[in-house]
Coordinates of N, CA, C and O and ligand atoms in Angstrom, one line a residue:
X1 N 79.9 90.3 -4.0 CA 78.5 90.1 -3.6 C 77.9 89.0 -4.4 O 77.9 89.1 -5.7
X2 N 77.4 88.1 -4.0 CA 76.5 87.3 -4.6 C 75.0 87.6 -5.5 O 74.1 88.0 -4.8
X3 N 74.7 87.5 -6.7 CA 74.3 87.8 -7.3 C 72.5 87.2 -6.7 O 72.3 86.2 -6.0
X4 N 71.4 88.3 -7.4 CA 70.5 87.7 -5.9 C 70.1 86.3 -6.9 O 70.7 86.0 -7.9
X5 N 69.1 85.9 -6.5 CA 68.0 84.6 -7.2 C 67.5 85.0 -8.4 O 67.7 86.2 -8.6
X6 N 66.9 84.3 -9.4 CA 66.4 85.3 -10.2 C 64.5 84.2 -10.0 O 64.4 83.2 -9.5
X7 N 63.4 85.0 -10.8 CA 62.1 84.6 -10.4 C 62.0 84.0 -11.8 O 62.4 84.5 -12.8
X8 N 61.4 82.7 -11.7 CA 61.3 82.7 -13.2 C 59.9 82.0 -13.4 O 59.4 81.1 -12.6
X9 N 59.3 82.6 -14.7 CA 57.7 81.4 -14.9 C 58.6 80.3 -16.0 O 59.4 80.5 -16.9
X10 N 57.6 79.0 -15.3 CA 58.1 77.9 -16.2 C 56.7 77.3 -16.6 O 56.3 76.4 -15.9
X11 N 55.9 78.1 -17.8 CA 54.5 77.2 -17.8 C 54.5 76.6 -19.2 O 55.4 76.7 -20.0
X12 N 53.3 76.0 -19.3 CA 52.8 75.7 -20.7 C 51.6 76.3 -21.1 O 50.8 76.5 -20.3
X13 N 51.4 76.7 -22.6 CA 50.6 77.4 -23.0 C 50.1 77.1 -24.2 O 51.0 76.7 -25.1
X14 N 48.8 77.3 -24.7 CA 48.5 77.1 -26.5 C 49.1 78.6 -27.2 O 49.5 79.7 -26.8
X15 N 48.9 78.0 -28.3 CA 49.7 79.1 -28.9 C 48.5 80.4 -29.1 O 48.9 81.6 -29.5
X16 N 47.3 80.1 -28.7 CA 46.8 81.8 -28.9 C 47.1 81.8 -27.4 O 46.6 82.8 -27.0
X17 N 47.8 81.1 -26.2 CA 48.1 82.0 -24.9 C 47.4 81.5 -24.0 O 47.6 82.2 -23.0
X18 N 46.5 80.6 -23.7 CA 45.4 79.8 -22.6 C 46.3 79.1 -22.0 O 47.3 78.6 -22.6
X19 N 46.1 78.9 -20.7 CA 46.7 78.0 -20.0 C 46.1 76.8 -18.9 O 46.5 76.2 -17.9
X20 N 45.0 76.8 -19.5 CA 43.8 75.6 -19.6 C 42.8 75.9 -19.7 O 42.9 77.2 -19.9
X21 N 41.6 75.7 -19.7 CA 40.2 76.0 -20.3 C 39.4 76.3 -19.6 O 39.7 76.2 -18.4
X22 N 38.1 76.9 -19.9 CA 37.8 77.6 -18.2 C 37.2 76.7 -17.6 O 36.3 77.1 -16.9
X23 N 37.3 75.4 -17.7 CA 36.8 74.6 -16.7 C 37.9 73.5 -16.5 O 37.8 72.2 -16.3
X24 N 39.4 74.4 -16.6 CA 40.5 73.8 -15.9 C 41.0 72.7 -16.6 O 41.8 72.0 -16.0
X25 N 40.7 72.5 -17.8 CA 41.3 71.3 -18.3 C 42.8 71.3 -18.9 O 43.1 72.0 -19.9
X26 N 43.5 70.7 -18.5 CA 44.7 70.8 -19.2 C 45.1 69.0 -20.4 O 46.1 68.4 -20.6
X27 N 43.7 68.8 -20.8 CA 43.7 67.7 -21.9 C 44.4 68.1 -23.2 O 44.5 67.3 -24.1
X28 N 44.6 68.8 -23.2 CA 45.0 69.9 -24.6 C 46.6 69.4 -24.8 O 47.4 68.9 -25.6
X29 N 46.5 70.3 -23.2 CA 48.5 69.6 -23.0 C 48.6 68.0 -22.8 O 49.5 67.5 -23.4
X30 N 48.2 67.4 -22.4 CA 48.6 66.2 -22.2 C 48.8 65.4 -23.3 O 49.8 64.7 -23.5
X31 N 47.8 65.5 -23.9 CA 48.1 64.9 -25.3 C 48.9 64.8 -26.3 O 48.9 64.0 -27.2
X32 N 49.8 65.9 -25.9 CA 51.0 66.5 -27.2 C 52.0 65.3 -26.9 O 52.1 64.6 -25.9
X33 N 52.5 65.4 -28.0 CA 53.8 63.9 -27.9 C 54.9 65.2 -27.9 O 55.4 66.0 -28.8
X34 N 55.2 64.9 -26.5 CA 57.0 65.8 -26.7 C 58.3 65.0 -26.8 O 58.7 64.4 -27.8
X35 N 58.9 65.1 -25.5 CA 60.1 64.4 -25.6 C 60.7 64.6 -24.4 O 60.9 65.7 -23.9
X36 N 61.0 63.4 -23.7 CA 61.4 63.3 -22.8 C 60.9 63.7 -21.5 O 60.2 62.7 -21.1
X37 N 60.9 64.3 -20.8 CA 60.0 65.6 -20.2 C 60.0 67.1 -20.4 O 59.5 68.0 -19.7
X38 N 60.7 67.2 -21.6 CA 60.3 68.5 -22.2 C 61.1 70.0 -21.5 O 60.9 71.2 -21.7
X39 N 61.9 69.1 -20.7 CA 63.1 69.9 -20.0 C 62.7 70.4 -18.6 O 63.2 71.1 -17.8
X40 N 61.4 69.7 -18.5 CA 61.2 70.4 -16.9 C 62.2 69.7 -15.9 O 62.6 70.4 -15.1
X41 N 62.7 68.3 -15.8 CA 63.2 68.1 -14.4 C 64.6 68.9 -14.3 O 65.1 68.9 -13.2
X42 N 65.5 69.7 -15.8 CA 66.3 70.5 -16.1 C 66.0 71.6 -15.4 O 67.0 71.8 -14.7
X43 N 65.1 72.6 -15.4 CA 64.8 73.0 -15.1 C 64.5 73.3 -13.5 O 65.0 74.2 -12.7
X44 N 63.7 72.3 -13.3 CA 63.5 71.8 -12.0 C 64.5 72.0 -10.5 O 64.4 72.3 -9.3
X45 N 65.6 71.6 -11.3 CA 66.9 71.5 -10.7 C 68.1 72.8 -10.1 O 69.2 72.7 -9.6
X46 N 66.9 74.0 -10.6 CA 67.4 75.7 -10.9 C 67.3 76.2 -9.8 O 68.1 77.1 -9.2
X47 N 65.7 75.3 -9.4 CA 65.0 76.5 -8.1 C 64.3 75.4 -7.1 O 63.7 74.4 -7.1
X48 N 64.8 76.6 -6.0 CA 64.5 75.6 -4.4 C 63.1 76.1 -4.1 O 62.8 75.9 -3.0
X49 N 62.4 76.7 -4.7 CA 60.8 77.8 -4.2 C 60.2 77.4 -5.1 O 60.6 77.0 -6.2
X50 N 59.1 77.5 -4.6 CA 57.8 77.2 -5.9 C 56.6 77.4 -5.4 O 56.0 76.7 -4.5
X51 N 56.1 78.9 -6.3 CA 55.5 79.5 -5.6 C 54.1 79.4 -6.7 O 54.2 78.9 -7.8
X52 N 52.8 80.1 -6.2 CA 51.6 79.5 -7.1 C 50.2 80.0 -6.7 O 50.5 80.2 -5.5
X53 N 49.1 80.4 -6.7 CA 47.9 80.7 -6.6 C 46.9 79.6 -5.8 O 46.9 78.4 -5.6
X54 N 46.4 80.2 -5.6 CA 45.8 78.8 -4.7 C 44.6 78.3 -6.1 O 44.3 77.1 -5.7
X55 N 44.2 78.4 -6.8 CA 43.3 77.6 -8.0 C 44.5 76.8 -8.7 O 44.1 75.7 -9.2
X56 N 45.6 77.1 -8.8 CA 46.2 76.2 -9.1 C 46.7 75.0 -8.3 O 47.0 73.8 -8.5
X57 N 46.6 75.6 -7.1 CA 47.0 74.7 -5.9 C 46.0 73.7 -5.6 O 46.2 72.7 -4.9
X58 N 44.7 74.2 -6.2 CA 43.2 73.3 -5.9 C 43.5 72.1 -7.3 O 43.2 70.9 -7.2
X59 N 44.1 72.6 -8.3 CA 44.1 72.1 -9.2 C 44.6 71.1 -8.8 O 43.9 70.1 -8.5
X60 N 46.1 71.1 -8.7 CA 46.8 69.9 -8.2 C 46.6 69.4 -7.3 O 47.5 68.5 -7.3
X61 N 45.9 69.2 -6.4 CA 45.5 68.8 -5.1 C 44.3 67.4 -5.5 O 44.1 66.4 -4.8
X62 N 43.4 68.0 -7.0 CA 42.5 67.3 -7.4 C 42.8 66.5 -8.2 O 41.9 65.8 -8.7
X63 N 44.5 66.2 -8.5 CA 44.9 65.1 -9.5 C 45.1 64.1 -9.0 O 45.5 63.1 -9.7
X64 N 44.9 63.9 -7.5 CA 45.0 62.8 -6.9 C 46.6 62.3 -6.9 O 46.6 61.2 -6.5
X65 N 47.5 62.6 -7.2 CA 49.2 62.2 -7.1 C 49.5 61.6 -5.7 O 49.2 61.8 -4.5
X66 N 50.2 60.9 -6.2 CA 50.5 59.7 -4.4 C 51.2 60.9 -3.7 O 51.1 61.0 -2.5
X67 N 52.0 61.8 -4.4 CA 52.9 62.5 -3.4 C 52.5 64.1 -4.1 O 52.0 64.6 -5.1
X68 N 53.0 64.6 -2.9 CA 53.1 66.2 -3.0 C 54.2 66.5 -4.5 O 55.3 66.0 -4.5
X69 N 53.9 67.1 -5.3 CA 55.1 67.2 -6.9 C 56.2 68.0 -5.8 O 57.3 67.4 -5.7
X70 N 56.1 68.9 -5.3 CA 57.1 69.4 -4.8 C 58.0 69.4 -3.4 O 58.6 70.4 -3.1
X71 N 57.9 68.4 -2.7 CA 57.7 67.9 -1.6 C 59.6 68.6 -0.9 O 60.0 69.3 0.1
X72 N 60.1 68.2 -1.8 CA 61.6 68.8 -1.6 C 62.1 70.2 -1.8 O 63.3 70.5 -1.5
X73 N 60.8 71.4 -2.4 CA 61.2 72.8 -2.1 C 60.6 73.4 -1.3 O 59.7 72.7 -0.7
X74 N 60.7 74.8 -0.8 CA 59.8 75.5 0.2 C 58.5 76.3 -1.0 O 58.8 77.1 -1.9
X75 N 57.2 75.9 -0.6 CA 56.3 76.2 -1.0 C 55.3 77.0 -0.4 O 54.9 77.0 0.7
X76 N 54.9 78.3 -1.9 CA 54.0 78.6 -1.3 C 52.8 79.2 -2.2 O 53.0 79.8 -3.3
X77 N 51.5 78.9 -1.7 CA 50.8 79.6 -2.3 C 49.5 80.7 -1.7 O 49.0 80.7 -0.5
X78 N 49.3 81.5 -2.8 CA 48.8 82.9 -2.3 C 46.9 82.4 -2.0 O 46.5 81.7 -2.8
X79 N 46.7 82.5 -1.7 CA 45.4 83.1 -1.3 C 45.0 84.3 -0.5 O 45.8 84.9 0.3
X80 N 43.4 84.7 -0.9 CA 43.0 85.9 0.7 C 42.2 85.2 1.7 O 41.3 85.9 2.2
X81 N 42.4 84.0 2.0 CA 41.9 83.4 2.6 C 42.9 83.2 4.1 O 44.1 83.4 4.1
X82 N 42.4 82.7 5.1 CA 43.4 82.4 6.0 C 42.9 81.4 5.8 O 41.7 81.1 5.7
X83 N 44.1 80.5 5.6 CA 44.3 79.1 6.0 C 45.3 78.3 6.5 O 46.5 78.7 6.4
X84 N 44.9 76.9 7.0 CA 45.9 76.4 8.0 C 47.0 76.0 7.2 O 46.6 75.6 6.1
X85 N 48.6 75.9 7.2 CA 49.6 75.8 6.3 C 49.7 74.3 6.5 O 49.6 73.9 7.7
X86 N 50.0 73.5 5.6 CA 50.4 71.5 5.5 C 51.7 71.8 5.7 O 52.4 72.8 5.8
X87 N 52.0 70.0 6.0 CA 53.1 69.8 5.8 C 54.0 70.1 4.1 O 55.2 70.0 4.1
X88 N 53.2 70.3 3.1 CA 54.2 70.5 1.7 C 53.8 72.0 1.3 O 54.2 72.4 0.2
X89 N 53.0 72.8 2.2 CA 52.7 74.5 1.5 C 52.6 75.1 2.9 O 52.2 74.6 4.0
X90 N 52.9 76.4 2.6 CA 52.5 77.7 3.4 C 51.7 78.5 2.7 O 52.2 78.8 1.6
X91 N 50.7 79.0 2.9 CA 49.6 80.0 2.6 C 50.2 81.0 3.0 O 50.8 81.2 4.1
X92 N 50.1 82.0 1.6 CA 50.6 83.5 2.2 C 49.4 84.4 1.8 O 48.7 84.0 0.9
X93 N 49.3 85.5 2.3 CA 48.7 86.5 1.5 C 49.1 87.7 2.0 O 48.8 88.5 2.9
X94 N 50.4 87.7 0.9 CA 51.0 89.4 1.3 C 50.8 90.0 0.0 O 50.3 89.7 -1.0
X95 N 51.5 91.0 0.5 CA 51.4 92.1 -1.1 C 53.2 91.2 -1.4 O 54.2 91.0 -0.6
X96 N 52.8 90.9 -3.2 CA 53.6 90.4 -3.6 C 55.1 90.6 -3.7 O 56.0 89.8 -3.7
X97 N 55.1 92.1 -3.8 CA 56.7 92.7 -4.1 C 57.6 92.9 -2.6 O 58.8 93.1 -2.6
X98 N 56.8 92.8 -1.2 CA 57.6 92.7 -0.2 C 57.7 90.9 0.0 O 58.5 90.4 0.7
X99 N 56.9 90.3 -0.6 CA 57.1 88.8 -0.4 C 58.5 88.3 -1.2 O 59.3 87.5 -0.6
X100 N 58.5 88.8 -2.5 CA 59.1 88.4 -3.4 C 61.2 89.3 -3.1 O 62.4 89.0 -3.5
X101 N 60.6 90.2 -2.3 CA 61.6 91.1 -2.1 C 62.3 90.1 -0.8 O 63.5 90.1 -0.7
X102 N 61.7 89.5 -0.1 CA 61.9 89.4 1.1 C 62.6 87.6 0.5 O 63.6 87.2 1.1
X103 N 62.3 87.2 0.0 CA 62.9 85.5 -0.5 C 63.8 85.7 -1.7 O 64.3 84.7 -2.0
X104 N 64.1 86.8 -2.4 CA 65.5 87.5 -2.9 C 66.2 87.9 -1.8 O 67.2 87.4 -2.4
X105 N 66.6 88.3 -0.8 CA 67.1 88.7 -0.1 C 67.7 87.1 0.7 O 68.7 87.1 1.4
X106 N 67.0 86.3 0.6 CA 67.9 85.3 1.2 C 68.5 84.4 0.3 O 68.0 84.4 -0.9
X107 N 69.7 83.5 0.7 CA 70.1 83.5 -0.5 C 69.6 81.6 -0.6 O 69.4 80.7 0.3
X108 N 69.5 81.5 -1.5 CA 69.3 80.5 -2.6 C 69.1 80.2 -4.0 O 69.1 81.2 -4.8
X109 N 68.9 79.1 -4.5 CA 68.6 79.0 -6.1 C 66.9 79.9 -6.1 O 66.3 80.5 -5.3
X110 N 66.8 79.5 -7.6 CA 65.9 80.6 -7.7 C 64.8 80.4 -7.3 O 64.7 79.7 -6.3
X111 N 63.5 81.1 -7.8 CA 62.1 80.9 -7.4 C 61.3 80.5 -9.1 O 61.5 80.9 -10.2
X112 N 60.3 79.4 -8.4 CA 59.3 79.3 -10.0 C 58.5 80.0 -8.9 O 58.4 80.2 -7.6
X113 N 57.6 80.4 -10.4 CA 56.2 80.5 -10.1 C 55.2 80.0 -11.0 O 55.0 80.6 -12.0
X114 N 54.6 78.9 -10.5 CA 54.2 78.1 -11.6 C 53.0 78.6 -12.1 O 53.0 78.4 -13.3
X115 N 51.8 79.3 -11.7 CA 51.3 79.7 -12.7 C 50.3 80.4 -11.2 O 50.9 80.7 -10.2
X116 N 48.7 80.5 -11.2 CA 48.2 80.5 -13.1 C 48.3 81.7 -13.6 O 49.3 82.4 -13.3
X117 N 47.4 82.2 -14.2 CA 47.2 83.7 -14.9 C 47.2 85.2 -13.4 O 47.8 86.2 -13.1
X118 N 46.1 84.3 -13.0 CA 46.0 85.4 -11.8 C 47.0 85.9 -10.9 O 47.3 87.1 -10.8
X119 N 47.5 85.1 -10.5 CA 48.8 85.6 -9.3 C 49.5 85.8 -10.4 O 50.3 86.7 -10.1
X120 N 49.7 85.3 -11.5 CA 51.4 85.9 -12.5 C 51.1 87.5 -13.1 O 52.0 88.4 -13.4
X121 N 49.7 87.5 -13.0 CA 49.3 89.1 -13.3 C 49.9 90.2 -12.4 O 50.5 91.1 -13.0
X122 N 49.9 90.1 -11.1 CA 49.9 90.9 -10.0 C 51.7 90.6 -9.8 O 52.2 91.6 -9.2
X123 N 52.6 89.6 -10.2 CA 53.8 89.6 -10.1 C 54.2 90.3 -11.8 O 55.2 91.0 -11.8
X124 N 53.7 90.3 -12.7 CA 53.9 91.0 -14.0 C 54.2 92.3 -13.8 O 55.3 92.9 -14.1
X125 N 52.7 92.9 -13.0 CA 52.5 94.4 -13.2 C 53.3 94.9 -12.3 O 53.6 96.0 -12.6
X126 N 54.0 94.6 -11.0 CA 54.7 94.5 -10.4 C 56.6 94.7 -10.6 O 57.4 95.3 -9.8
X127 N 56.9 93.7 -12.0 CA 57.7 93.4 -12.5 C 59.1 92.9 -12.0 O 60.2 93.1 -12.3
X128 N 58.1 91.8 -11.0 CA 58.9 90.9 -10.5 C 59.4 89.8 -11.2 O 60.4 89.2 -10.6
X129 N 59.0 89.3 -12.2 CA 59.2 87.9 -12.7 C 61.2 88.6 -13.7 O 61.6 89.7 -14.2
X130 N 61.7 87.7 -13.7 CA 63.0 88.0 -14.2 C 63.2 86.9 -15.9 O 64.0 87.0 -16.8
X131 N 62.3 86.1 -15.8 CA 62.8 85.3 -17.0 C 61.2 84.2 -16.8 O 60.7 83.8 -15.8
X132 N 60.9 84.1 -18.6 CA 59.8 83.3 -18.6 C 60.6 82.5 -19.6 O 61.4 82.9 -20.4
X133 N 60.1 81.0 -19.2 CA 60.4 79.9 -19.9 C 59.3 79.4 -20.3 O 59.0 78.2 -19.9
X134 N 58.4 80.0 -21.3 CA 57.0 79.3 -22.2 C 57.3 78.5 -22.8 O 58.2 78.9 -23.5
X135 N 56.8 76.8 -23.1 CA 56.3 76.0 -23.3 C 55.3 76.0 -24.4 O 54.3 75.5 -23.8
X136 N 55.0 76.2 -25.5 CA 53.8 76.4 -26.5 C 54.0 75.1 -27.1 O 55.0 74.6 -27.6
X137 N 52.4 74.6 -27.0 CA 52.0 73.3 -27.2 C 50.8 73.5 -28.6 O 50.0 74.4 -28.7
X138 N 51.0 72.4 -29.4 CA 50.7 73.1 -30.9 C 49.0 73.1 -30.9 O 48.4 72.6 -31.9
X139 N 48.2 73.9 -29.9 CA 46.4 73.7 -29.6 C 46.4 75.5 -29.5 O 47.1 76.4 -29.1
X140 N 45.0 75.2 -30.4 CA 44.4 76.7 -30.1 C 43.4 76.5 -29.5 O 42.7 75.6 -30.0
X141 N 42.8 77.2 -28.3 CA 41.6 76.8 -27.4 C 40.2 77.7 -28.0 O 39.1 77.2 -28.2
X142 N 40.8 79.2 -28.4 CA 39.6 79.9 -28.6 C 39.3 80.7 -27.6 O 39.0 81.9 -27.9
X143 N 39.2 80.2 -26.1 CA 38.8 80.9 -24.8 C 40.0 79.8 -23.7 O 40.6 78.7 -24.0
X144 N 39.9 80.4 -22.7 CA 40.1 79.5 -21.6 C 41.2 80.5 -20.8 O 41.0 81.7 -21.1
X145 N 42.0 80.4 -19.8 CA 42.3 81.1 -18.8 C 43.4 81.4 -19.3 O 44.2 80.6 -19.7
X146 N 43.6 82.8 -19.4 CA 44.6 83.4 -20.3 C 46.3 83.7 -19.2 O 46.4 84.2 -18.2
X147 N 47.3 83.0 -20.1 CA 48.1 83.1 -19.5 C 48.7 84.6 -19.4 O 49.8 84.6 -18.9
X148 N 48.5 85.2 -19.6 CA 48.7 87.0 -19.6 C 47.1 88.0 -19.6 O 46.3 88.3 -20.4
X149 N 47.3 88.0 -18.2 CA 45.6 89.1 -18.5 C 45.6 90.3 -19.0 O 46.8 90.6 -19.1
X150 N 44.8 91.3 -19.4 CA 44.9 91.9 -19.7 C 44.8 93.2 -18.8 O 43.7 93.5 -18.4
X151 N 45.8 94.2 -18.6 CA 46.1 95.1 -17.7 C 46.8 96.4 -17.9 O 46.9 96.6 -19.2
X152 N 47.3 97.2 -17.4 CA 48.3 98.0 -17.6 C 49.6 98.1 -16.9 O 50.0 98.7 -15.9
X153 N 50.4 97.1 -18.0 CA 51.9 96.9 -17.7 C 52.4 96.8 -19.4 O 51.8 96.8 -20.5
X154 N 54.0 96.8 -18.9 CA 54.1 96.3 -20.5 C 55.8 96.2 -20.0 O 56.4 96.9 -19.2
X155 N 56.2 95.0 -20.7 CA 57.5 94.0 -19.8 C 58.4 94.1 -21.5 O 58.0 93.7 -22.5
X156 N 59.9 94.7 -21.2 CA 60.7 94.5 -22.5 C 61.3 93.2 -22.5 O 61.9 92.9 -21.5
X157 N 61.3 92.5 -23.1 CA 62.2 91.2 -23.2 C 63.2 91.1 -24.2 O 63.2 91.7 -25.3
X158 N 64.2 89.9 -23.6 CA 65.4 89.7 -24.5 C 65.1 87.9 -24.8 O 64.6 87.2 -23.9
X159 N 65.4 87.3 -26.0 CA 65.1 86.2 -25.8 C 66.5 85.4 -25.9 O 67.3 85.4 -26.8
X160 N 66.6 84.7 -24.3 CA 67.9 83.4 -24.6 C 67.9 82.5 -25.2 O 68.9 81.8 -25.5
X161 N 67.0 82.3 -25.4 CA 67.2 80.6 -26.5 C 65.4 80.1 -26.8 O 64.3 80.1 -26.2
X162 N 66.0 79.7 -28.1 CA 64.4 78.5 -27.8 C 64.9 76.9 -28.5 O 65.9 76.6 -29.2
X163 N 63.9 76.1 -28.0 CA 64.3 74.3 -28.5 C 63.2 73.8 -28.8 O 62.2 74.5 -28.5
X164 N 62.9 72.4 -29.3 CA 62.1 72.1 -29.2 C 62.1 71.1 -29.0 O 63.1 70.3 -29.3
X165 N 60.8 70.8 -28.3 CA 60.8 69.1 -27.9 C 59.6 68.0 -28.3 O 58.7 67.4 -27.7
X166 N 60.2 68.0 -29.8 CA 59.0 66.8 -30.6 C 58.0 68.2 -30.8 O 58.4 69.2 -31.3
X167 N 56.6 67.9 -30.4 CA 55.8 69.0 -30.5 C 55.7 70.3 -30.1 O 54.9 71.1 -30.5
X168 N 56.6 70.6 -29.2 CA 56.6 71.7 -28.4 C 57.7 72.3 -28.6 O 58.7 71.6 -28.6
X169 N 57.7 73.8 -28.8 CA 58.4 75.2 -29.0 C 58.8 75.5 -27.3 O 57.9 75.6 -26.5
X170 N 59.9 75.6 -27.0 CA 60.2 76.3 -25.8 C 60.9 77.8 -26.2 O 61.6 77.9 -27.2
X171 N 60.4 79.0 -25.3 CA 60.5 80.2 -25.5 C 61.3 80.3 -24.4 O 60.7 79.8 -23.5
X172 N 62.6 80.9 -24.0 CA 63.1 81.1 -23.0 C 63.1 83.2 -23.6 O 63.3 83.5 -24.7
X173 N 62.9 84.4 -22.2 CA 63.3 85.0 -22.6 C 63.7 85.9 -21.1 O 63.5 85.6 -19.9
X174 N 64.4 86.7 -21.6 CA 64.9 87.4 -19.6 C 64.2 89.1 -20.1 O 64.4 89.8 -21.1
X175 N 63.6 89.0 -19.1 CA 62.6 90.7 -18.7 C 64.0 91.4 -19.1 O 64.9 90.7 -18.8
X176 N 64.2 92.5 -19.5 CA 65.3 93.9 -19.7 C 65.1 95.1 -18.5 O 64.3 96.0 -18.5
X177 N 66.1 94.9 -17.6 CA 65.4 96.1 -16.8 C 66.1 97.2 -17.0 O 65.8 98.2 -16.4
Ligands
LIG201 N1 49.5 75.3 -18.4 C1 50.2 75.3 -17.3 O1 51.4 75.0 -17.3 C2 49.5 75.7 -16.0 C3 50.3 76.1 -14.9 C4 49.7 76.6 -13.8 C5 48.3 76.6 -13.7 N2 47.6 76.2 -14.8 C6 46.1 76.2 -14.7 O2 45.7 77.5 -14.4 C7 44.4 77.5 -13.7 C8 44.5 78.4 -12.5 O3 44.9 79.7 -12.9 P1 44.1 81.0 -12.5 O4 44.7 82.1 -13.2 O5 42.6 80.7 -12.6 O6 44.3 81.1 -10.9 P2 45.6 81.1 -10.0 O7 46.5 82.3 -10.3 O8 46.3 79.8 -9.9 O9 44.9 81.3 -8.6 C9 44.1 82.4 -8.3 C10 43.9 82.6 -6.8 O10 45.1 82.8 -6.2 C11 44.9 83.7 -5.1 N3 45.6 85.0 -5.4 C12 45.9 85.5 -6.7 N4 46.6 86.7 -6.6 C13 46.7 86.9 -5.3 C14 47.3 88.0 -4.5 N5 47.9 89.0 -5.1 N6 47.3 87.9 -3.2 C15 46.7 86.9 -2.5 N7 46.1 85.8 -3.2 C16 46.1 85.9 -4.5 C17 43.4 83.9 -5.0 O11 43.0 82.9 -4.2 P3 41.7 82.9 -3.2 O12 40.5 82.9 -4.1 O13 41.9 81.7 -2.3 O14 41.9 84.2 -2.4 C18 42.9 83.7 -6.4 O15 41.6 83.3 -6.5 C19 44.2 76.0 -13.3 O16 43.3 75.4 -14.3 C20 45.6 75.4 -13.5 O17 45.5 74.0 -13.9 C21 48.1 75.8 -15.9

């Protein structure tokens, strides 16, 4: 039997845990001097899905980028909104664990889920996510959009490795089920 996909978060984060400020700024990260690209196009290279919230998806939409970042995987992101799906996203709004159950079941490489806080909450408590690859960038914000909300779950981990890149600590660790 083939082993299924596994879900994985690939984000960046300050070290008290923000994953941009509440008025969206990710200046914090930009500025850090890493190295190279800090292992994302490595990464990159794992998973054919890339999946995301729709404020994150407003996010990126507002960086103005000549091209779609993910133009070559199947994308999607959640809203409760109906809306019309583009040429580079599908809008979903399912309940997450028959979504996530249903794109395990087919086979390919894995799934990101790029962020943000909100939709990674509802895949957390859920405890769908199989492996986080955090990124901690050497800023403390104080406030700003917490990459882990606060809820009732609680996730065991094992950690596979960590590296670093110039300024940046990478946390790789796999959920224990
Ligand atoms: N540091 C990083 O690496 C990184 C990575 C990703 C994102 N970010 C940042 O994080 C911020 C956005 O994060 P966020 O936590 O505020 O928002 P988010 O999780 O990106 O998006 C929240 C929205 O997603 C939809 N949603 C969430 N859960 C859902 C569910 N279970 N079913 C259906 N729809 C659902 C809702 O959209 P509707 O309101 O349309 O219904 C909700 O308002 C942005 O500033 C972005 O730049 C940073």
């Amino acid at each position: 039997m083939t082993e299924k996909r596994n879900l994985a978060v690939f984000i960046a984060t300050t070290l008290d845990g923000y994953i941009a400020t509440k008025e969206d700024s990710l200046e914090w990260l930009f500025k850090v001097e890493g190295e190279g690209d800090n292992g994302y196009s490595e990464f990159y290279e794992t998973v054919d899905t890339v999946v995301m919230g729709k404020r994150t998806y407003d996010w990126l939409m507002e960086q103005e980028l000549e091209e779609f970042p993910y133009k070559n995987k199947a994308c999607y992101v959640f809203t409760r909104s109906s809306l019309e799906n583009t040429d580079d996203v599908k809008f979903v709004n399912e309940d997450v664990t028959k979504f996530v159950e249903k794109l395990k079941n087919r086979e390919g490489k894995n799934i990101w889920i790029v962020g943000g806080g909100e939709l990674l909450f509802y895949f957390i408590k859920e405890k769908l996510v199989d492996e986080f690859i955090v990124t901690v960038a050497p800023a403390i914000l104080g406030k700003g959009i917490p990459l882990f909300k606060e809820g009732d779950y609680e996730l065991e981990l094992s950690l596979k490795g960590t590296r670093t890149f110039n300024q940046f600590v990478e946390l790789h660790y796999e959920v224990k089920r």
